[in-house]
PDB file of C-alpha atoms in Angstrom:
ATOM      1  CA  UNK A 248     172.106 110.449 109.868  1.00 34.00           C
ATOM      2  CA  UNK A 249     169.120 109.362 108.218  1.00 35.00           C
ATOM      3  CA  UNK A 250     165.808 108.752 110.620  1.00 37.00           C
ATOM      4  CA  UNK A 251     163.042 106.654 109.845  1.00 35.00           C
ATOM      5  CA  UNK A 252     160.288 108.664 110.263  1.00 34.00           C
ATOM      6  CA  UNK A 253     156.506 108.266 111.032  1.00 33.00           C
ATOM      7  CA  UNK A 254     154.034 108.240 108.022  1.00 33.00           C
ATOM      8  CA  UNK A 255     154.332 104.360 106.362  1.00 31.00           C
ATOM      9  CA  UNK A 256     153.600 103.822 102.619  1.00 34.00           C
ATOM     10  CA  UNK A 257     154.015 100.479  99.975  1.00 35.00           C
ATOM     11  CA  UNK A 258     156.292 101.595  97.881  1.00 35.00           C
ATOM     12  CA  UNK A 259     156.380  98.896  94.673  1.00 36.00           C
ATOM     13  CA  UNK A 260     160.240  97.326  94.217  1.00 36.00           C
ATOM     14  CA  UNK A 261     159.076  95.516  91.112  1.00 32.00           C
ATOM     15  CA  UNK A 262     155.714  94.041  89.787  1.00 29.00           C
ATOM     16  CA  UNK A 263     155.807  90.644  92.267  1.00 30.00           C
ATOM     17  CA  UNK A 264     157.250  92.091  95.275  1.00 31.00           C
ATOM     18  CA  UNK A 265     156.717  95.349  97.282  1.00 31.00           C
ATOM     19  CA  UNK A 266     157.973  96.519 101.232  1.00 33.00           C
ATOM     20  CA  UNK A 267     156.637  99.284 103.677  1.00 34.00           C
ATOM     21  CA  UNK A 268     159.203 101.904 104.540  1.00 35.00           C
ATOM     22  CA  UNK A 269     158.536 104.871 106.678  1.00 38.00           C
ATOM     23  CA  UNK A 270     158.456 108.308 104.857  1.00 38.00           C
ATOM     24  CA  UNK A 271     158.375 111.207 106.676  1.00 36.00           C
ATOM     25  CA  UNK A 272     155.515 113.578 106.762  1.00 39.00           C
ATOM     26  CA  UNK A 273     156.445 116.375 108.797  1.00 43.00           C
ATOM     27  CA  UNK A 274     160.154 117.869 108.186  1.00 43.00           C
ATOM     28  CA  UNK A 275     160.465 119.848 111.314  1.00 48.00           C
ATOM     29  CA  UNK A 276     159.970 116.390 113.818  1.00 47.00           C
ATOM     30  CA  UNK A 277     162.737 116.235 115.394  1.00 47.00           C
ATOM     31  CA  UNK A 278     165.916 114.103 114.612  1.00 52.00           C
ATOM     32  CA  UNK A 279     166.970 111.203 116.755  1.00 59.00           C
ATOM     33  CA  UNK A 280     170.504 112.652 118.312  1.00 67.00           C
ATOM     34  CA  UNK A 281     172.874 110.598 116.654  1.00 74.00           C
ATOM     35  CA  UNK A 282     176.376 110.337 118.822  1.00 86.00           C
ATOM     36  CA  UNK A 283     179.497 109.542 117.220  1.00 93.00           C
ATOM     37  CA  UNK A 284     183.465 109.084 118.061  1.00 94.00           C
ATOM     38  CA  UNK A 285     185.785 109.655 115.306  1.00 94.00           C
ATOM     39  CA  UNK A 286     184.393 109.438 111.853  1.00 95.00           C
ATOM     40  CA  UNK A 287     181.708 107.051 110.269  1.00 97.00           C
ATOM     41  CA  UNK A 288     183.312 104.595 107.784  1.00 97.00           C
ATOM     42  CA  UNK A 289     181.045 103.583 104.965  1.00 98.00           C
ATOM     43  CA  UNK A 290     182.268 101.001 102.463  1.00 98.00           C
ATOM     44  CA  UNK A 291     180.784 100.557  98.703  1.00 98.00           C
ATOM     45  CA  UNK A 292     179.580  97.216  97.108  1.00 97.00           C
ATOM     46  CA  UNK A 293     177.464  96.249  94.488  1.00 96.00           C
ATOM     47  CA  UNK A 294     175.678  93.058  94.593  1.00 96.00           C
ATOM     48  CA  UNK A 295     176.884  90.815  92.141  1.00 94.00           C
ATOM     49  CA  UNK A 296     175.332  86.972  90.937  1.00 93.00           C
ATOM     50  CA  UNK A 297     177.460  85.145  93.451  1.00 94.00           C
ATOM     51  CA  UNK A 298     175.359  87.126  96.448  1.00 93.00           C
ATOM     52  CA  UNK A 299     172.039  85.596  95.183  1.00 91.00           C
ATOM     53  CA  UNK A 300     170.513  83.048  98.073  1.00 90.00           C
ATOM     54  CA  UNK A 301     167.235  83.107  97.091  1.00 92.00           C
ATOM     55  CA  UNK A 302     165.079  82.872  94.132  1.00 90.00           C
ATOM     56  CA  UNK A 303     164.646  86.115  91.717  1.00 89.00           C
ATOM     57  CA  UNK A 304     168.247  87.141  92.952  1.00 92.00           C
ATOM     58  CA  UNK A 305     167.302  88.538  96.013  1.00 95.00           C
ATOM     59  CA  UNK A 306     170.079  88.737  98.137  1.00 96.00           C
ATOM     60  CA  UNK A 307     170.285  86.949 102.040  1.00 95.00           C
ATOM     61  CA  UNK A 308     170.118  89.167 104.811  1.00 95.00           C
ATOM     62  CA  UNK A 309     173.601  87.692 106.539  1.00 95.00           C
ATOM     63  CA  UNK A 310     175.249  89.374 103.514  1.00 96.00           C
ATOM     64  CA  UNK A 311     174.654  92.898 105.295  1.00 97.00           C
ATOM     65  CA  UNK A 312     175.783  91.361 108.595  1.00 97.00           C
ATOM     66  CA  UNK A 313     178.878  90.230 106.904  1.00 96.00           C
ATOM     67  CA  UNK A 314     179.492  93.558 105.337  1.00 97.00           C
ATOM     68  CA  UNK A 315     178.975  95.522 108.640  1.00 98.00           C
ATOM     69  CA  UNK A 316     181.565  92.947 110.295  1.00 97.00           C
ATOM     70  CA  UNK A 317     184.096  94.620 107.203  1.00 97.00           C
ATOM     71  CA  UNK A 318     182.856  98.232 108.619  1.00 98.00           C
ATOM     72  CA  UNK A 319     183.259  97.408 112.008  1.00 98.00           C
ATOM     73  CA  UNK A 320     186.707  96.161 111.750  1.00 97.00           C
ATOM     74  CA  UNK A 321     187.993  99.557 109.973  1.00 97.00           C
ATOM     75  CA  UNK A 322     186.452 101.728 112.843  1.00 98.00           C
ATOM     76  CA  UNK A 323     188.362  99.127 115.199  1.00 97.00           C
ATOM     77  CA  UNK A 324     191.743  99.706 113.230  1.00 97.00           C
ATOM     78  CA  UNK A 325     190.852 103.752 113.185  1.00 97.00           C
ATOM     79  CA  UNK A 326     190.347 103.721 117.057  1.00 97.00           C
ATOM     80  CA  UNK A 327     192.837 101.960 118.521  1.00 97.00           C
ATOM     81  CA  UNK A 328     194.744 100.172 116.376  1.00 96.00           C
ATOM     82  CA  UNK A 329     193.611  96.215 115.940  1.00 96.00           C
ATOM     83  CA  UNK A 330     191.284  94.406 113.633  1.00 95.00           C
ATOM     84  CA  UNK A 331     189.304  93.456 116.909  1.00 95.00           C
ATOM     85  CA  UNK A 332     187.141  90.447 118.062  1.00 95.00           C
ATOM     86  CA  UNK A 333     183.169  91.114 116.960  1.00 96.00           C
ATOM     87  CA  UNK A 334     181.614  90.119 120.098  1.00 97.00           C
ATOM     88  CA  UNK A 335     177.985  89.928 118.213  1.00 96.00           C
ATOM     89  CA  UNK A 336     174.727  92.238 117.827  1.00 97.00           C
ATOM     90  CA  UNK A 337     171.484  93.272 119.092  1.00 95.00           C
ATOM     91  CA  UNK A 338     168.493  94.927 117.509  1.00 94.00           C
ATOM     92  CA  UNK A 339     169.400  93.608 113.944  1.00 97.00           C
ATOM     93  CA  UNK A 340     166.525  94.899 111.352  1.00 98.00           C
ATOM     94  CA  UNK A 341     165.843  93.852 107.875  1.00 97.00           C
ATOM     95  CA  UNK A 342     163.414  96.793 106.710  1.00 98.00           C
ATOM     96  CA  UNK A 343     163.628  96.218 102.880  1.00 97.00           C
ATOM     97  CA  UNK A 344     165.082  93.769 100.044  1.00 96.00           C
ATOM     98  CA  UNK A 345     168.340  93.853  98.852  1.00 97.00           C
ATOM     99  CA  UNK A 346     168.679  92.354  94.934  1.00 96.00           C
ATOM    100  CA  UNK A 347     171.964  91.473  93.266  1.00 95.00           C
ATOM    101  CA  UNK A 348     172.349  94.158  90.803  1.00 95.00           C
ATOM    102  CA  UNK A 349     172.116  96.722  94.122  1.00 97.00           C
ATOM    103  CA  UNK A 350     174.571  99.115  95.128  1.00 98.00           C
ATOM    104  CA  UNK A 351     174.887  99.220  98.678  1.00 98.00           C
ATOM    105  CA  UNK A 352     176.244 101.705 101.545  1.00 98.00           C
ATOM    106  CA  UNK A 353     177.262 100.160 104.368  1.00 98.00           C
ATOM    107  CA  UNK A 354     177.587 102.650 107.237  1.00 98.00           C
ATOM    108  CA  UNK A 355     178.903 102.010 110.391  1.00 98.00           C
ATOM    109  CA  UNK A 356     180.677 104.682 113.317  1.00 98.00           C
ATOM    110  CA  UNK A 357     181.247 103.831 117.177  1.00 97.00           C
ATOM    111  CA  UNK A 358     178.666 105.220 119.648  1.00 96.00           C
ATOM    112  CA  UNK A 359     180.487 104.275 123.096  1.00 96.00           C
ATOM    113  CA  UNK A 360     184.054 103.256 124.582  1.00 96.00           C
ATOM    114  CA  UNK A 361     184.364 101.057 127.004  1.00 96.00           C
ATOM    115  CA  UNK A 362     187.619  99.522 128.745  1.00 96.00           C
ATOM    116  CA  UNK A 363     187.946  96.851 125.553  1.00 96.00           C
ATOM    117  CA  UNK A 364     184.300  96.986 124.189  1.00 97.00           C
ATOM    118  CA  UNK A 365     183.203  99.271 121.538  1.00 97.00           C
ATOM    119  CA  UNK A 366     179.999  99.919 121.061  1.00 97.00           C
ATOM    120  CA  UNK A 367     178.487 100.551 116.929  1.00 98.00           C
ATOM    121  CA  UNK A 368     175.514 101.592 115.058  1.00 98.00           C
ATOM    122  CA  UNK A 369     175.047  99.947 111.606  1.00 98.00           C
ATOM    123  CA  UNK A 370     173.222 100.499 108.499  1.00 98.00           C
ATOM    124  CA  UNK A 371     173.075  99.190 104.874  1.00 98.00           C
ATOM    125  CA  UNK A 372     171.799 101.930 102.816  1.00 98.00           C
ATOM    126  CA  UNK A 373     170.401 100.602  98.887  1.00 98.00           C
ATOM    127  CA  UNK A 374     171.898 103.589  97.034  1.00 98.00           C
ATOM    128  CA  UNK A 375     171.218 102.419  93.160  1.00 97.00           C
ATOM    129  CA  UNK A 376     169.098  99.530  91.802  1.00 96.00           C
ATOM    130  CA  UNK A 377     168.034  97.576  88.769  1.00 92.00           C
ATOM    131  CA  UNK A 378     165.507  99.493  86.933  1.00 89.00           C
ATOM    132  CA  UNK A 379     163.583  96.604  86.081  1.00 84.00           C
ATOM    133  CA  UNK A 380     163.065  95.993  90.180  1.00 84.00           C
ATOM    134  CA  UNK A 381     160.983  99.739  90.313  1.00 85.00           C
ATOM    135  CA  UNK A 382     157.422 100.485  88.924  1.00 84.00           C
ATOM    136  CA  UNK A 383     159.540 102.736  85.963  1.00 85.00           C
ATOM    137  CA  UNK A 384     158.230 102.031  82.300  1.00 89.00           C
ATOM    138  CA  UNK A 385     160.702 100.172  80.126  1.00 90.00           C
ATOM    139  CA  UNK A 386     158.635 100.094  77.520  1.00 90.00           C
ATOM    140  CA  UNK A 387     161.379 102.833  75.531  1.00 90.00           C
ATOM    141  CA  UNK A 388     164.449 101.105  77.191  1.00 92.00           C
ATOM    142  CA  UNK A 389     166.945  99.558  74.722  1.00 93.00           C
ATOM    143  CA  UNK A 390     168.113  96.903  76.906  1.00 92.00           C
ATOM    144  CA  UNK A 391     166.080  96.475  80.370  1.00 89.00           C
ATOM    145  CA  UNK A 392     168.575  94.071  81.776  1.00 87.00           C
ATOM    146  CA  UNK A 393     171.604  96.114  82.182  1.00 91.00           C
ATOM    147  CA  UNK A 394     169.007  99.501  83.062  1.00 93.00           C
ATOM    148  CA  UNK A 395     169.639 101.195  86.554  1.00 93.00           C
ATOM    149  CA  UNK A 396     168.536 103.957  88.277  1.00 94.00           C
ATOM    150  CA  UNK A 397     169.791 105.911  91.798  1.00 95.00           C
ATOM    151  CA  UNK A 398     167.452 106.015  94.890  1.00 95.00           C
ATOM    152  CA  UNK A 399     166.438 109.055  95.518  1.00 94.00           C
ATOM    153  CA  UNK A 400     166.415 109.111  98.557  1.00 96.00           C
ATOM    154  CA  UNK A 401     168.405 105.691  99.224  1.00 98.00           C
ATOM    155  CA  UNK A 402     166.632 103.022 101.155  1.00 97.00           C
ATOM    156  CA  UNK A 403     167.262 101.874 104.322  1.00 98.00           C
ATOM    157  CA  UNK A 404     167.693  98.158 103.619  1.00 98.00           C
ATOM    158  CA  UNK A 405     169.040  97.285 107.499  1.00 98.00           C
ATOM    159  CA  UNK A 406     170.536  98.525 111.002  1.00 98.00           C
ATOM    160  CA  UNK A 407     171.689  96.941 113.976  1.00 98.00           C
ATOM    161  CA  UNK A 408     174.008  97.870 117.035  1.00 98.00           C
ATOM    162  CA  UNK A 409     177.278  95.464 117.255  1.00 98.00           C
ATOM    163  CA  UNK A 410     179.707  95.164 120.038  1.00 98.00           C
ATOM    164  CA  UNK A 411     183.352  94.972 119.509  1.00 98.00           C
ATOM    165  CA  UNK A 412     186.361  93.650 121.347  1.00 97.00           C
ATOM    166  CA  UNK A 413     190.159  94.647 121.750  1.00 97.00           C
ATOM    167  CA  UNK A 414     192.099  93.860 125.194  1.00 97.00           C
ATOM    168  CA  UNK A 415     193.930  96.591 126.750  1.00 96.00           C
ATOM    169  CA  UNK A 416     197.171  95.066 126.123  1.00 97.00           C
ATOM    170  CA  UNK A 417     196.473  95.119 122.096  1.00 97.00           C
ATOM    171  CA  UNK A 418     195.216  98.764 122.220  1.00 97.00           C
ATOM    172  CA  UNK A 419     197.503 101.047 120.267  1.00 96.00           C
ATOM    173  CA  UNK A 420     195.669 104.448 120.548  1.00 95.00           C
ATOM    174  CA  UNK A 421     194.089 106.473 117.703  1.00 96.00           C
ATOM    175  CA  UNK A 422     195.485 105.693 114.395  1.00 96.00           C
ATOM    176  CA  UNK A 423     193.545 108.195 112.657  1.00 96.00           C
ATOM    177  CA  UNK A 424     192.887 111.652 113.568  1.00 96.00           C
ATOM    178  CA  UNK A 425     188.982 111.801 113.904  1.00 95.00           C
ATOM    179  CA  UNK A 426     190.414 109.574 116.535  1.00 95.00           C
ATOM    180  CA  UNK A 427     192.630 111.317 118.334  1.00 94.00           C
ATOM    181  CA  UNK A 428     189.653 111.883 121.553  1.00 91.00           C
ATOM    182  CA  UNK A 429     188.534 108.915 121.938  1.00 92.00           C
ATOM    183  CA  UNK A 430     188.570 108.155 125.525  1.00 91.00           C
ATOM    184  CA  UNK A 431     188.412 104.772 127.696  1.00 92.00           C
ATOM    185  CA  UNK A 432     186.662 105.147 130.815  1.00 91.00           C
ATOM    186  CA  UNK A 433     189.363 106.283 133.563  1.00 87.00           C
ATOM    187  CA  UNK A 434     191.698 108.316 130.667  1.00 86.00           C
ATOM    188  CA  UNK A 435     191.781 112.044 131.346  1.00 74.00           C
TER     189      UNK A 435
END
């Protein structure tokens, strides 16, 4: 799991616009304990021209949420064997720009399970981008439009906690091994 850490710099995404993120400082601080059942399930997605809402193609922040619903859904499936009702989220945070022409990681793994609630952790990771959206030179680049780079390290673009929903009579047990300990309260 990546943590946000402490010390905050600007880090330029291209010459109009640039974000703070948190960069850490000290390597040894220590790490948020991060508690998961089963496995995380991350899905892949570039952002394409159709996922533009906003001027200079930057990309509307209910696209993550719609993306985590996707995530959320698997891990539902994984766990106990239905797509789920998404109840809603808490503590959603937009903590940099996503740009069509990203590549995104969307991450998502339960933290808690109730009787029919689920409990998840969510985060849209920017793993690639344009190259003309850094401070890079393109002065020796052929053709600037289609140039991309990786993030090294990715960006944290968003996270949020969502609750999910499957009634007792629609739960069909693990249906994937990482699974297979999941416990409702009351199950020995």
């Amino acid at each position: 799991l990546r943590n946000l850490p402490s010390k905050t710099e600007n880090i330029p995404v291209n010459n109009r616009y640039s974000f703070s993120m948190k960069k850490s400082a000290n390597l040894n601080e220590k790490k948020e304990e991060m508690i998961m059942v089963g496995k995380k399930v991350v899905h892949h997605l570039m952002m394409s021209a159709k996922d533009a809402h906003y001027v200079g193609g930057l990309v509307n922040g209910a696209r993550i949420v719609e993306q985590w619903g996707d995530v959320g859904t698997e891990l539902m499936v994984y766990v106990d064997g239905d797509i789920s009702l998404f109840l809603g989220y808490e503590k959603v945070e937009f903590l940099a720009p996503v740009y069509v022409g990203d590549f995104m990681e969307y991450h998502g793994w339960i933290e808690k399970v109730g009787n029919q609630s689920y409990t998840c952790r969510f985060e849209a990771w920017k793993v690639a981008t344009q190259l003309d959206r850094t401070d890079a030179d393109l002065s020796g680049v052929a053709t600037p439009e289609t140039a991309a780079t990786a993030c090294e390290p990715p960006v944290l673009c968003g996270r949020a906690t969502g609750s999910l929903y499957i009634a007792k009579k629609d739960q069909r047990g693990p249906q994937e091994s990482s699974f297979k300990d999941r416990k409702h309260p009351g199950e020995e």
